[in-house]
PDB file of C-alpha atoms in Angstrom:
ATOM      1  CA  UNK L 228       2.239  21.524  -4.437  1.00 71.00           C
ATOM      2  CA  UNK L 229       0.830  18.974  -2.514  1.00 85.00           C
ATOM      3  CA  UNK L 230      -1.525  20.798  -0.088  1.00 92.00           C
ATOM      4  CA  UNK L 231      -3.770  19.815   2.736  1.00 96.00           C
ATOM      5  CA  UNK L 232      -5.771  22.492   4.097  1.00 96.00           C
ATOM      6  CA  UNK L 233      -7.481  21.945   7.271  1.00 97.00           C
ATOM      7  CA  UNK L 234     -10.588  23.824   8.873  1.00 97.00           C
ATOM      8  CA  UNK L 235     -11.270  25.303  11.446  1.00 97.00           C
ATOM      9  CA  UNK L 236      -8.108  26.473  12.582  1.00 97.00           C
ATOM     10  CA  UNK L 237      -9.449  26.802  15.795  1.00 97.00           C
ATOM     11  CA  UNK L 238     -13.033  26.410  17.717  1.00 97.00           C
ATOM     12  CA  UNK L 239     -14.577  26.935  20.940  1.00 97.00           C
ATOM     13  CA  UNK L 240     -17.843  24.888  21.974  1.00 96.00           C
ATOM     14  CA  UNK L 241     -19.851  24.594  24.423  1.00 97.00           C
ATOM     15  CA  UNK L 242     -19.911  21.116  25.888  1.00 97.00           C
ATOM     16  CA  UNK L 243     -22.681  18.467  24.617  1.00 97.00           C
ATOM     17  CA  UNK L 244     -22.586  20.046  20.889  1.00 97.00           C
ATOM     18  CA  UNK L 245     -20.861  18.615  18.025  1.00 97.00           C
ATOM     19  CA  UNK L 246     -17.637  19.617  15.667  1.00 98.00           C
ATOM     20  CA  UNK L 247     -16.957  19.621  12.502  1.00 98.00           C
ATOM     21  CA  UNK L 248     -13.451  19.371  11.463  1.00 98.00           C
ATOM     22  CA  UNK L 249     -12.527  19.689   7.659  1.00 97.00           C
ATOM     23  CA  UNK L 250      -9.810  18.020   5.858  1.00 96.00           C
ATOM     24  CA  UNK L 251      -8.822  18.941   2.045  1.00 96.00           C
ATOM     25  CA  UNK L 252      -6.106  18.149  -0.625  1.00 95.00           C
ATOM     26  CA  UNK L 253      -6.061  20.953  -2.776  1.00 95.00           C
ATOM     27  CA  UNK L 254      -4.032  19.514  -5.740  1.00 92.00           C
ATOM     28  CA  UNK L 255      -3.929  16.058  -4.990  1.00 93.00           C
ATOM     29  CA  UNK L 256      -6.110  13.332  -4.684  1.00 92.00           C
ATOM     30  CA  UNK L 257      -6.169  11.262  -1.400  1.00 90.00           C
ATOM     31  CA  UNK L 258      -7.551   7.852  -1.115  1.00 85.00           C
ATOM     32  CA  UNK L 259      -5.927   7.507   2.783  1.00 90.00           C
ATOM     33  CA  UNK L 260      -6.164  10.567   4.916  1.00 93.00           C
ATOM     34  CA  UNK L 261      -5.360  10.324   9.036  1.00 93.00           C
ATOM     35  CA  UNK L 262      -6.647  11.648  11.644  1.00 96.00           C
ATOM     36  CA  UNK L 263      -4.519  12.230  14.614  1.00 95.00           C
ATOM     37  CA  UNK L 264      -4.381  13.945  18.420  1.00 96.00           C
ATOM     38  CA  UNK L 265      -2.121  15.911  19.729  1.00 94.00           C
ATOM     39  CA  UNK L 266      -1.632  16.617  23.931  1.00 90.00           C
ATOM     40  CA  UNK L 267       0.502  19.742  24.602  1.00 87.00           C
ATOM     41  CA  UNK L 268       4.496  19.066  24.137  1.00 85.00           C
ATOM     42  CA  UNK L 269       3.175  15.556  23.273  1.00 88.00           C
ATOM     43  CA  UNK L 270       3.581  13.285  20.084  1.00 89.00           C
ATOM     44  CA  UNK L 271       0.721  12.856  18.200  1.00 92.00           C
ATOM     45  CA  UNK L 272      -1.299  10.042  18.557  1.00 92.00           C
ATOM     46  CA  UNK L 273      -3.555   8.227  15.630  1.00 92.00           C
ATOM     47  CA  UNK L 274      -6.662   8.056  16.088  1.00 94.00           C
ATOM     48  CA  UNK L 275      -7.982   6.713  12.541  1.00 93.00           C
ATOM     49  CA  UNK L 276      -7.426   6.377   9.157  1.00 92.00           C
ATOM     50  CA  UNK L 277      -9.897   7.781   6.435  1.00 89.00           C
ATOM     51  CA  UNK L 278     -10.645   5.887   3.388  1.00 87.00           C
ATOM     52  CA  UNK L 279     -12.623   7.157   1.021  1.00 86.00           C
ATOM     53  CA  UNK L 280     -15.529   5.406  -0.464  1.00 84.00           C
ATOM     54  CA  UNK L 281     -15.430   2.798   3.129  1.00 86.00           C
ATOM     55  CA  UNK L 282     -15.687   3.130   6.660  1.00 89.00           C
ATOM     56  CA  UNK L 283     -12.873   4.488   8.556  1.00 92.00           C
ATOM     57  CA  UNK L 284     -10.807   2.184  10.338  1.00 92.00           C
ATOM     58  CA  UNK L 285     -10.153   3.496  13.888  1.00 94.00           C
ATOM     59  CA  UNK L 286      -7.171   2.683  16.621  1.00 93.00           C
ATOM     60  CA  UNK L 287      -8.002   0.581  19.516  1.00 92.00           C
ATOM     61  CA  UNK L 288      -9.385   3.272  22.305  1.00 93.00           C
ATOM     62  CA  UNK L 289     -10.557   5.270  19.872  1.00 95.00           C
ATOM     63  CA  UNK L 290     -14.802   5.568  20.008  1.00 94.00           C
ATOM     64  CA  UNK L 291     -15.611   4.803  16.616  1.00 93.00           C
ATOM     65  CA  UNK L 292     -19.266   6.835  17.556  1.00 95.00           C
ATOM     66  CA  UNK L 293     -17.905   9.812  19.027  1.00 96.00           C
ATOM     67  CA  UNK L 294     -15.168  10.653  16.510  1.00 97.00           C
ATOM     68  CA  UNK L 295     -17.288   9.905  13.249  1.00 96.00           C
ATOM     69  CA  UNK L 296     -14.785  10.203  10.294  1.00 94.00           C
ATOM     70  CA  UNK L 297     -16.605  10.890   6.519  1.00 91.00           C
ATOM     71  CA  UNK L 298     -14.056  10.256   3.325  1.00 90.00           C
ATOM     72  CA  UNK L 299     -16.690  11.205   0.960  1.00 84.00           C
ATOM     73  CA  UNK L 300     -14.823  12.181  -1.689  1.00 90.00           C
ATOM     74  CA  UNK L 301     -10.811  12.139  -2.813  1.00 91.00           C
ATOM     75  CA  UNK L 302     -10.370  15.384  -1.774  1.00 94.00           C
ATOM     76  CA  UNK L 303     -12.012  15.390   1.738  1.00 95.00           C
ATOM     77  CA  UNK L 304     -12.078  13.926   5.041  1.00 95.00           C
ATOM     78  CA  UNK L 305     -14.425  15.094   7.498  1.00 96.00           C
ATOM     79  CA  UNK L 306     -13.765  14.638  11.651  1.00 97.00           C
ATOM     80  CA  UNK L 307     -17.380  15.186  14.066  1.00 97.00           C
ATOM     81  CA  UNK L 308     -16.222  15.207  17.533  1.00 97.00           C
ATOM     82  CA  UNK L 309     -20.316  14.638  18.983  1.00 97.00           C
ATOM     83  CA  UNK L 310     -21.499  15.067  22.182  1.00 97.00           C
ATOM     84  CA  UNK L 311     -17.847  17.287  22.730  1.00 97.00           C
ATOM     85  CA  UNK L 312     -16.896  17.412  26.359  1.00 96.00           C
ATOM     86  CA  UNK L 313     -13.790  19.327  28.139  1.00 96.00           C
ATOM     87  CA  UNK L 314     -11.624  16.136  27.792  1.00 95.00           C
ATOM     88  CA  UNK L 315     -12.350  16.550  23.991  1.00 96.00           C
ATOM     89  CA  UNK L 316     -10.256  19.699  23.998  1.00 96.00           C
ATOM     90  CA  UNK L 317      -7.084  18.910  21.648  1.00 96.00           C
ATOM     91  CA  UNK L 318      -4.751  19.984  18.775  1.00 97.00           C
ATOM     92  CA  UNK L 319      -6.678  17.296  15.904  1.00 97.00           C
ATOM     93  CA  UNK L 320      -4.618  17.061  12.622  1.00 97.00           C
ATOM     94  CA  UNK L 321      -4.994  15.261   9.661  1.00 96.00           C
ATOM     95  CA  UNK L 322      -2.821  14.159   7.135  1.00 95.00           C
ATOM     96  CA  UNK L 323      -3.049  12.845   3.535  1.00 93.00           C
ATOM     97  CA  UNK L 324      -1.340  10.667   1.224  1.00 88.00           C
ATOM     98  CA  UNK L 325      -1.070  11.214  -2.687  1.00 87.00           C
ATOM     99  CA  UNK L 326      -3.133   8.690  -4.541  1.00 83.00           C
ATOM    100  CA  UNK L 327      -0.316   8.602  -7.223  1.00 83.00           C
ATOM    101  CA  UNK L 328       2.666   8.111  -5.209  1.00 79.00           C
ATOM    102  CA  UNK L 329       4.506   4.897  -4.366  1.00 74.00           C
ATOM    103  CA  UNK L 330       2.317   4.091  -1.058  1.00 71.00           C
ATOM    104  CA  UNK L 331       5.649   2.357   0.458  1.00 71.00           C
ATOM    105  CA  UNK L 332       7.597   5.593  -0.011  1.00 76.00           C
ATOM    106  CA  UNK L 333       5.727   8.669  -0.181  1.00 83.00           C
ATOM    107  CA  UNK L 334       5.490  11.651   2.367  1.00 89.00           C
ATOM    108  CA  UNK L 335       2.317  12.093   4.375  1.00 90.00           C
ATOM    109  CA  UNK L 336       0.757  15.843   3.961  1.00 94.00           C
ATOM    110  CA  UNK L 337      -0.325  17.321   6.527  1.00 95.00           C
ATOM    111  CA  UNK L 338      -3.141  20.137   7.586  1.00 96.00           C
ATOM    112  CA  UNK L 339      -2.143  22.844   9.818  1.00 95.00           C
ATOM    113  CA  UNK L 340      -4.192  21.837  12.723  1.00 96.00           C
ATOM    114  CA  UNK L 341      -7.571  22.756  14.798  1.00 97.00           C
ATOM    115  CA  UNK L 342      -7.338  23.663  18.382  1.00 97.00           C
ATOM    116  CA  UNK L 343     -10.572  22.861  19.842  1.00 97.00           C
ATOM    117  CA  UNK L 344     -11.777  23.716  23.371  1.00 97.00           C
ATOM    118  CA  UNK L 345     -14.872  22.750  24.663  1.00 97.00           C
ATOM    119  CA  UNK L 346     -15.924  24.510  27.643  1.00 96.00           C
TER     120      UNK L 346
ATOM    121  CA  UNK C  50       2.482   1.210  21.353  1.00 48.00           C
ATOM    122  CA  UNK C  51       4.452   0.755  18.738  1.00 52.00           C
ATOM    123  CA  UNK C  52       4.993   4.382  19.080  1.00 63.00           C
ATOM    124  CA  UNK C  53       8.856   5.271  19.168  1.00 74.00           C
ATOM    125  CA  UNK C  54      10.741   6.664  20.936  1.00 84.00           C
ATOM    126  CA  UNK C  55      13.266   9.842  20.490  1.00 87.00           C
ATOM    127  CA  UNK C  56      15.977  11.671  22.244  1.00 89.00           C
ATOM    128  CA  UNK C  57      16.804  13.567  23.671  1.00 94.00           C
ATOM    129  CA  UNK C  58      13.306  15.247  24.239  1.00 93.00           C
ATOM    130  CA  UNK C  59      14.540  18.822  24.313  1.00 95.00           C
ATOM    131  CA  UNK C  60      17.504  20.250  23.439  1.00 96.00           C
ATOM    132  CA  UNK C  61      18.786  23.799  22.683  1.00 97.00           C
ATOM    133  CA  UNK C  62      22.136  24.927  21.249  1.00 97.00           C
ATOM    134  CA  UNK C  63      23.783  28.242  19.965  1.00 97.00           C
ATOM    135  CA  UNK C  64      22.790  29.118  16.557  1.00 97.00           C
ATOM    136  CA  UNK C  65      25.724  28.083  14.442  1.00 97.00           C
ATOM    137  CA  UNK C  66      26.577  24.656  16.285  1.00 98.00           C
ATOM    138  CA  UNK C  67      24.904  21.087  15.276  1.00 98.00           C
ATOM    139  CA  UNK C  68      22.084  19.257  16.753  1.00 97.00           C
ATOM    140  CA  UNK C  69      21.513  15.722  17.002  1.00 97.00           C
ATOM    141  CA  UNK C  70      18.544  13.790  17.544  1.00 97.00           C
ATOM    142  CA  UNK C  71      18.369   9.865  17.488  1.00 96.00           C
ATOM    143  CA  UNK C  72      14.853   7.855  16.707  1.00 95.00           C
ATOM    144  CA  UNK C  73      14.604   4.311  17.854  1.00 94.00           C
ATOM    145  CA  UNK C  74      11.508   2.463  16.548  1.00 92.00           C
ATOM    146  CA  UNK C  75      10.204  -1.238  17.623  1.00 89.00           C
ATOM    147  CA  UNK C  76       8.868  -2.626  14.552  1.00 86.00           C
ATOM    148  CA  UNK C  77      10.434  -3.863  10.787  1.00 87.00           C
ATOM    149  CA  UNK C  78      10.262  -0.672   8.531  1.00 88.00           C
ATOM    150  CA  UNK C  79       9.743   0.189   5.181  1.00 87.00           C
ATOM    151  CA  UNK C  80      10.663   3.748   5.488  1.00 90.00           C
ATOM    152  CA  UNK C  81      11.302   6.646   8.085  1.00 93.00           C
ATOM    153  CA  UNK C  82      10.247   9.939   8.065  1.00 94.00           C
ATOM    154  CA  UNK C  83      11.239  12.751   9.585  1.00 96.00           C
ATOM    155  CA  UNK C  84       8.923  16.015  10.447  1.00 96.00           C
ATOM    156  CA  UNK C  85       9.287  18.889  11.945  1.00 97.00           C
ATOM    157  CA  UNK C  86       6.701  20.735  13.834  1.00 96.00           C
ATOM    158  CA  UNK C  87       6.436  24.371  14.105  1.00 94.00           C
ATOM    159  CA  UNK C  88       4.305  25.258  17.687  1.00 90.00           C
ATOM    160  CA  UNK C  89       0.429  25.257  16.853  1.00 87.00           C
ATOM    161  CA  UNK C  90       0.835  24.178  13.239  1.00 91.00           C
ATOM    162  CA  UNK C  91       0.981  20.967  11.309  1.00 91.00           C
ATOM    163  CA  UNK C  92       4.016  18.667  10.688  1.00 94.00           C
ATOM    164  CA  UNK C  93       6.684  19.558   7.054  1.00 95.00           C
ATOM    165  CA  UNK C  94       7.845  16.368   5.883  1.00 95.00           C
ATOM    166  CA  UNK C  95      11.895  17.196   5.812  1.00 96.00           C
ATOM    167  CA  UNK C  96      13.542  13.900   4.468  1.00 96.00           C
ATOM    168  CA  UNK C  97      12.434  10.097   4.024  1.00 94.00           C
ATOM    169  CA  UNK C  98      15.231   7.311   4.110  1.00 95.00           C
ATOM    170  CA  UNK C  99      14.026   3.489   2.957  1.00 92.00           C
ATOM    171  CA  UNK C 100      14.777   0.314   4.485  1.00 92.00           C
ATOM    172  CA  UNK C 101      17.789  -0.900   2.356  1.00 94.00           C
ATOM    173  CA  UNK C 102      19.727   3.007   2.659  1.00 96.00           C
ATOM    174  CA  UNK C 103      22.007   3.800   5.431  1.00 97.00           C
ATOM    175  CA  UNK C 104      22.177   7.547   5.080  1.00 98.00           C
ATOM    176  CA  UNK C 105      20.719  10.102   3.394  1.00 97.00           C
ATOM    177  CA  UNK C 106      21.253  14.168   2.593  1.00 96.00           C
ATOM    178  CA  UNK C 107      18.879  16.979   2.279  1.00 95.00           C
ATOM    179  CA  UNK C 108      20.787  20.781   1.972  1.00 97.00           C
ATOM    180  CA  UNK C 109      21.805  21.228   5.724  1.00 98.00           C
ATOM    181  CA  UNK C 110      19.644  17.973   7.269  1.00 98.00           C
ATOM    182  CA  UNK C 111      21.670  14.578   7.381  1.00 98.00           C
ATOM    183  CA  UNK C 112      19.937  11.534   8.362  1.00 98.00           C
ATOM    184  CA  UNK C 113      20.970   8.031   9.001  1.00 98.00           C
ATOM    185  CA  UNK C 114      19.383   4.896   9.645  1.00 97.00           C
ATOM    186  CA  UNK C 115      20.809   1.299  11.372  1.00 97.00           C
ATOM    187  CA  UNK C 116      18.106  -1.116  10.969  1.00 95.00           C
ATOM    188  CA  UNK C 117      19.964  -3.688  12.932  1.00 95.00           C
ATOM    189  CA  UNK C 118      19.420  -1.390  15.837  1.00 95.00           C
ATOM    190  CA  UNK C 119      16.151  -0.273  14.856  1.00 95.00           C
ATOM    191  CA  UNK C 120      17.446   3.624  15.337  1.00 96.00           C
ATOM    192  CA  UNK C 121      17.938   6.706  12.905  1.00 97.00           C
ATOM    193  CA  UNK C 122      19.627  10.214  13.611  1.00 98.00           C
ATOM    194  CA  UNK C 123      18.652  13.297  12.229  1.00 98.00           C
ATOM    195  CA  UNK C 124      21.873  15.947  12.349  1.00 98.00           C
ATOM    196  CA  UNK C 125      21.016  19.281  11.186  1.00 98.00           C
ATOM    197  CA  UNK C 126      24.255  21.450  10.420  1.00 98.00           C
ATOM    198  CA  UNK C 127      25.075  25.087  11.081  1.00 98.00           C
ATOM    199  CA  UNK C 128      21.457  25.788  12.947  1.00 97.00           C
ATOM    200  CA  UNK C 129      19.694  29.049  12.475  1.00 97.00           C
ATOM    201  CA  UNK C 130      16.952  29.669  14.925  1.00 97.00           C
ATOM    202  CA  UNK C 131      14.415  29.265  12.454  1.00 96.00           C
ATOM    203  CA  UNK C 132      15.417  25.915  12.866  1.00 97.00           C
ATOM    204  CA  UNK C 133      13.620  26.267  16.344  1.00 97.00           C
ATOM    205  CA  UNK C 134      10.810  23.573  16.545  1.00 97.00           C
ATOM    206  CA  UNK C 135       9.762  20.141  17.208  1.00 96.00           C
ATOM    207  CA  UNK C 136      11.033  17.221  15.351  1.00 97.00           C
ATOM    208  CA  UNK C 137       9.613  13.955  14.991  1.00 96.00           C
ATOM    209  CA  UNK C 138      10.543  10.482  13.487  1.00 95.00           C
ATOM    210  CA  UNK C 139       7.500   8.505  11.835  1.00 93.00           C
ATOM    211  CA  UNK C 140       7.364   4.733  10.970  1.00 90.00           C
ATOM    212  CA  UNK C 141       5.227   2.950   8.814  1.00 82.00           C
ATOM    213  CA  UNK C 142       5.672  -0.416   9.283  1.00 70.00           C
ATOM    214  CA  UNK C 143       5.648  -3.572   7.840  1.00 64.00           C
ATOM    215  CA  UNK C 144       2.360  -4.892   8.758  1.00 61.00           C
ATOM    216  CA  UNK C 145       0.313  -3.461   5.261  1.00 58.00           C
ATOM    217  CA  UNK C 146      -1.594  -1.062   6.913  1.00 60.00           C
ATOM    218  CA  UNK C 147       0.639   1.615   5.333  1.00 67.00           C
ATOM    219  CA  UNK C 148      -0.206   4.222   8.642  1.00 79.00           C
ATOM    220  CA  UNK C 149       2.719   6.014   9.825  1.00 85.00           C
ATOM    221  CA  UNK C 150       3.510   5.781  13.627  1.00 86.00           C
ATOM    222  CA  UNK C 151       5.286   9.254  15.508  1.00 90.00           C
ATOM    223  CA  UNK C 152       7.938   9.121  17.767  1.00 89.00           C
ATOM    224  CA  UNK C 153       7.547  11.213  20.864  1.00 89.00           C
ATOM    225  CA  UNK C 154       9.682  13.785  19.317  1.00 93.00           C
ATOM    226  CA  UNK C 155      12.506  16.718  20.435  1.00 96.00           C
ATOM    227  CA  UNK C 156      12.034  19.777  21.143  1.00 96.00           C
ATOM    228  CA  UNK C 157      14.762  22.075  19.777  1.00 97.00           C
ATOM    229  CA  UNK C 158      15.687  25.408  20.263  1.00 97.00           C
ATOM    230  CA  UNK C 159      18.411  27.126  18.611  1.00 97.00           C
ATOM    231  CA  UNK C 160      19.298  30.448  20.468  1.00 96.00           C
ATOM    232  CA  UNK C 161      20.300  33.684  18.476  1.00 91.00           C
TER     233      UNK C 161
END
């Protein structure tokens, strides 16, 4: 159980178009998901969290305009990187938490990843 | 950053021996999480130890936690090299937001 499937698994663009990254719980429902960076051999970084029905709340550094983040239902998050450029290129995960567990001590569930490069 | 901190940052060992990786984190907790990271995918939740435990155990994966020190180990026994990946501690927090924080993780590799 407990899910999160994450698409693309990988995408190449060409620089100035926008991506769509998919986020979904399969059997659970997620009022939190996250959105997070990774750099090669690097920790990932958060870049904002996804709640559904409201406006994402993003990290500080984090364009709020670039990365537009769409909870529109329980069982998906969407990610738009817009206007992508070659510094866009990244590992983006996301992560979700199950509505019905204790939100102190619950595992986060994560997606397997998109590698995007923007060329 | 809140973001914590880990060591060592790589680390490879004979399949067979232990492997020990420490956490240390900056803010009050709730919980902490360790993950492990298989290269290119997403992060496996392996174990989560609360606030008021000192140690916990999960089949060959034994993980402590000194809140006093802000720091947590994660020893994993009798490695196999599928045990080969990244590892990373995660921290939520006491501040409400309920987001979990990454350390900056260890890279281990477990030789055949």
């Amino acid at each position: 159980g407990a899910v999160v499937s994450q698409h693309p698994s990988w995408v190449i663009c060409k620089s100035g178009t926008s991506v769509k990254i998919e986020c979904r719980s399969l059997d659970f429902q997620a009022t939190t998901m996250f959105w997070y960076r990774q750099f090669p051999k690097q920790s990932l970084m958060l870049m904002a969290t996804s709640n559904e029905g409201s406006k994402a709340t993003y990290e500080q550094g984090v364009e709020k305009d670039k990365f537009l983040i769409n909870h529109a239902s329980l069982t998906l998050s969407t990610l738009t990187v817009t206007s992508a450029h070659p510094e866009d290129s990244s590992f983006y995960i996301c992560s979700a938490r199950d509505r019905k567990r204790d939100i102190y001590n619950s595992p986060l569930h994560f997606g397997n990843g998109t590698r995007l490069t923007v060329t | 950053s809140q973001q914590g901190e880990e060591d060592p940052q790589a680390l490879s060992i004979q399949e067979g021996e232990n492997a020990t990786m420490n956490c240390s984190y900056k803010t009050s907790i709730n919980n902490l999480q360790w993950y492990r990271q298989n290269s290119g995918r997403g992060l496996v939740h392996l174990i989560l130890i609360r606030s008021n435990e000192r140690e916990k155990h999960s089949g060959r994966l034994r993980v402590t936690l000194d809140t006093s020190k802000k720091s947590s180990s994660l020893l994993i026994t009798a490695s196999r090299a599928a045990d080969t990946a990244s590892y990373f501690c995660a921290t939520d927090g006491t501040s409400g937001t309920y987001k979990y924080i990454f350390g900056t993780g260890t890279r281990l590799k477990v030789l055949a």
